[in-house]
């Protein structure tokens, strides 16, 4: 299920973070199972370009979360 983008406490700047995270991590589901995956492992199959693009996307997500006040501990876990 896609993220709830109409949550009253959801900051408008964070909507793209929710959508991108869902797309990268759990967009697709194997039929007949609860196993979900996103496009991140598919992008990773492309030599060099996949790794560079994954690094750039992850870096942008980390910088956005840091800018919005996420704790250092959570950033390290991410």
mmCIF file of C-alpha atoms in Angstrom:
data_model
loop_
_atom_site.group_PDB
_atom_site.id
_atom_site.type_symbol
_atom_site.label_atom_id
_atom_site.label_comp_id
_atom_site.label_asym_id
_atom_site.label_seq_id
_atom_site.Cartn_x
_atom_site.Cartn_y
_atom_site.Cartn_z
ATOM 1 C CA UNK A 1 0.000 0.000 0.000
ATOM 2 C CA UNK A 2 1.417 3.447 -0.854
ATOM 3 C CA UNK A 3 2.265 5.806 1.994
ATOM 4 C CA UNK A 4 -0.533 7.870 3.539
ATOM 5 C CA UNK A 5 0.182 11.271 2.012
ATOM 6 C CA UNK A 6 -2.830 12.951 3.583
ATOM 7 C CA UNK A 7 -1.776 12.488 7.197
ATOM 8 C CA UNK A 8 -2.502 15.772 9.035
ATOM 9 C CA UNK A 9 0.952 15.942 10.655
ATOM 10 C CA UNK A 10 2.811 15.211 7.392
ATOM 11 C CA UNK A 11 5.028 18.144 6.366
ATOM 12 C CA UNK A 12 4.441 19.072 2.718
ATOM 13 C CA UNK A 13 8.203 19.052 2.069
ATOM 14 C CA UNK A 14 8.413 15.426 3.153
ATOM 15 C CA UNK A 15 5.860 14.014 0.696
ATOM 16 C CA UNK A 16 8.522 13.391 -1.968
ATOM 17 C CA UNK A 17 10.640 11.566 0.626
ATOM 18 C CA UNK A 18 7.755 9.216 1.439
ATOM 19 C CA UNK A 19 6.996 8.558 -2.226
ATOM 20 C CA UNK A 20 10.619 7.990 -3.192
ATOM 21 C CA UNK A 21 11.260 5.696 -0.216
ATOM 22 C CA UNK A 22 8.212 3.609 -1.081
ATOM 23 C CA UNK A 23 9.253 3.418 -4.736
ATOM 24 C CA UNK A 24 12.799 2.356 -3.869
ATOM 25 C CA UNK A 25 11.883 -0.160 -1.154
ATOM 26 C CA UNK A 26 8.394 -1.613 -1.562
ATOM 27 C CA UNK A 27 6.704 -0.658 -4.840
ATOM 28 C CA UNK A 28 6.304 -4.232 -6.102
ATOM 29 C CA UNK A 29 5.150 -7.515 -4.557
ATOM 30 C CA UNK A 30 5.800 -11.076 -5.631
ATOM 31 C CA UNK A 31 2.402 -12.630 -6.403
ATOM 32 C CA UNK A 32 1.138 -14.994 -3.738
ATOM 33 C CA UNK A 33 3.613 -13.758 -1.111
ATOM 34 C CA UNK A 34 4.083 -10.831 1.240
ATOM 35 C CA UNK A 35 7.600 -10.206 -0.093
ATOM 36 C CA UNK A 36 7.923 -6.624 -1.331
ATOM 37 C CA UNK A 37 10.758 -4.948 -3.199
ATOM 38 C CA UNK A 38 11.380 -1.686 -5.007
ATOM 39 C CA UNK A 39 13.395 -0.436 -7.913
ATOM 40 C CA UNK A 40 16.609 0.013 -5.906
ATOM 41 C CA UNK A 41 17.835 -3.578 -6.410
ATOM 42 C CA UNK A 42 16.835 -3.389 -10.072
ATOM 43 C CA UNK A 43 18.814 -0.158 -10.564
ATOM 44 C CA UNK A 44 21.739 -1.829 -8.796
ATOM 45 C CA UNK A 45 21.989 -4.367 -11.612
ATOM 46 C CA UNK A 46 23.299 -1.676 -13.980
ATOM 47 C CA UNK A 47 27.095 -1.603 -13.630
ATOM 48 C CA UNK A 48 28.555 1.631 -12.184
ATOM 49 C CA UNK A 49 25.586 3.822 -13.195
ATOM 50 C CA UNK A 50 23.272 1.919 -10.843
ATOM 51 C CA UNK A 51 25.633 2.286 -7.900
ATOM 52 C CA UNK A 52 26.217 5.976 -8.559
ATOM 53 C CA UNK A 53 22.509 6.740 -8.912
ATOM 54 C CA UNK A 54 21.646 4.788 -5.739
ATOM 55 C CA UNK A 55 24.350 6.691 -3.855
ATOM 56 C CA UNK A 56 23.026 10.036 -5.114
ATOM 57 C CA UNK A 57 19.418 9.243 -4.211
ATOM 58 C CA UNK A 58 20.378 7.942 -0.769
ATOM 59 C CA UNK A 59 22.553 10.993 -0.150
ATOM 60 C CA UNK A 60 19.706 13.334 -1.071
ATOM 61 C CA UNK A 61 17.354 11.485 1.287
ATOM 62 C CA UNK A 62 19.894 11.629 4.125
ATOM 63 C CA UNK A 63 20.541 15.347 3.644
ATOM 64 C CA UNK A 64 16.813 16.085 3.559
ATOM 65 C CA UNK A 65 16.198 14.117 6.735
ATOM 66 C CA UNK A 66 19.125 15.812 8.499
ATOM 67 C CA UNK A 67 17.796 19.221 7.444
ATOM 68 C CA UNK A 68 14.411 18.387 8.968
ATOM 69 C CA UNK A 69 15.832 17.498 12.376
ATOM 70 C CA UNK A 70 16.228 13.727 12.427
ATOM 71 C CA UNK A 71 18.546 12.543 15.197
ATOM 72 C CA UNK A 72 22.136 11.554 14.450
ATOM 73 C CA UNK A 73 21.445 8.046 15.659
ATOM 74 C CA UNK A 74 18.667 7.594 13.101
ATOM 75 C CA UNK A 75 20.841 9.067 10.339
ATOM 76 C CA UNK A 76 23.589 6.559 11.162
ATOM 77 C CA UNK A 77 21.064 3.731 11.064
ATOM 78 C CA UNK A 78 19.819 4.901 7.683
#
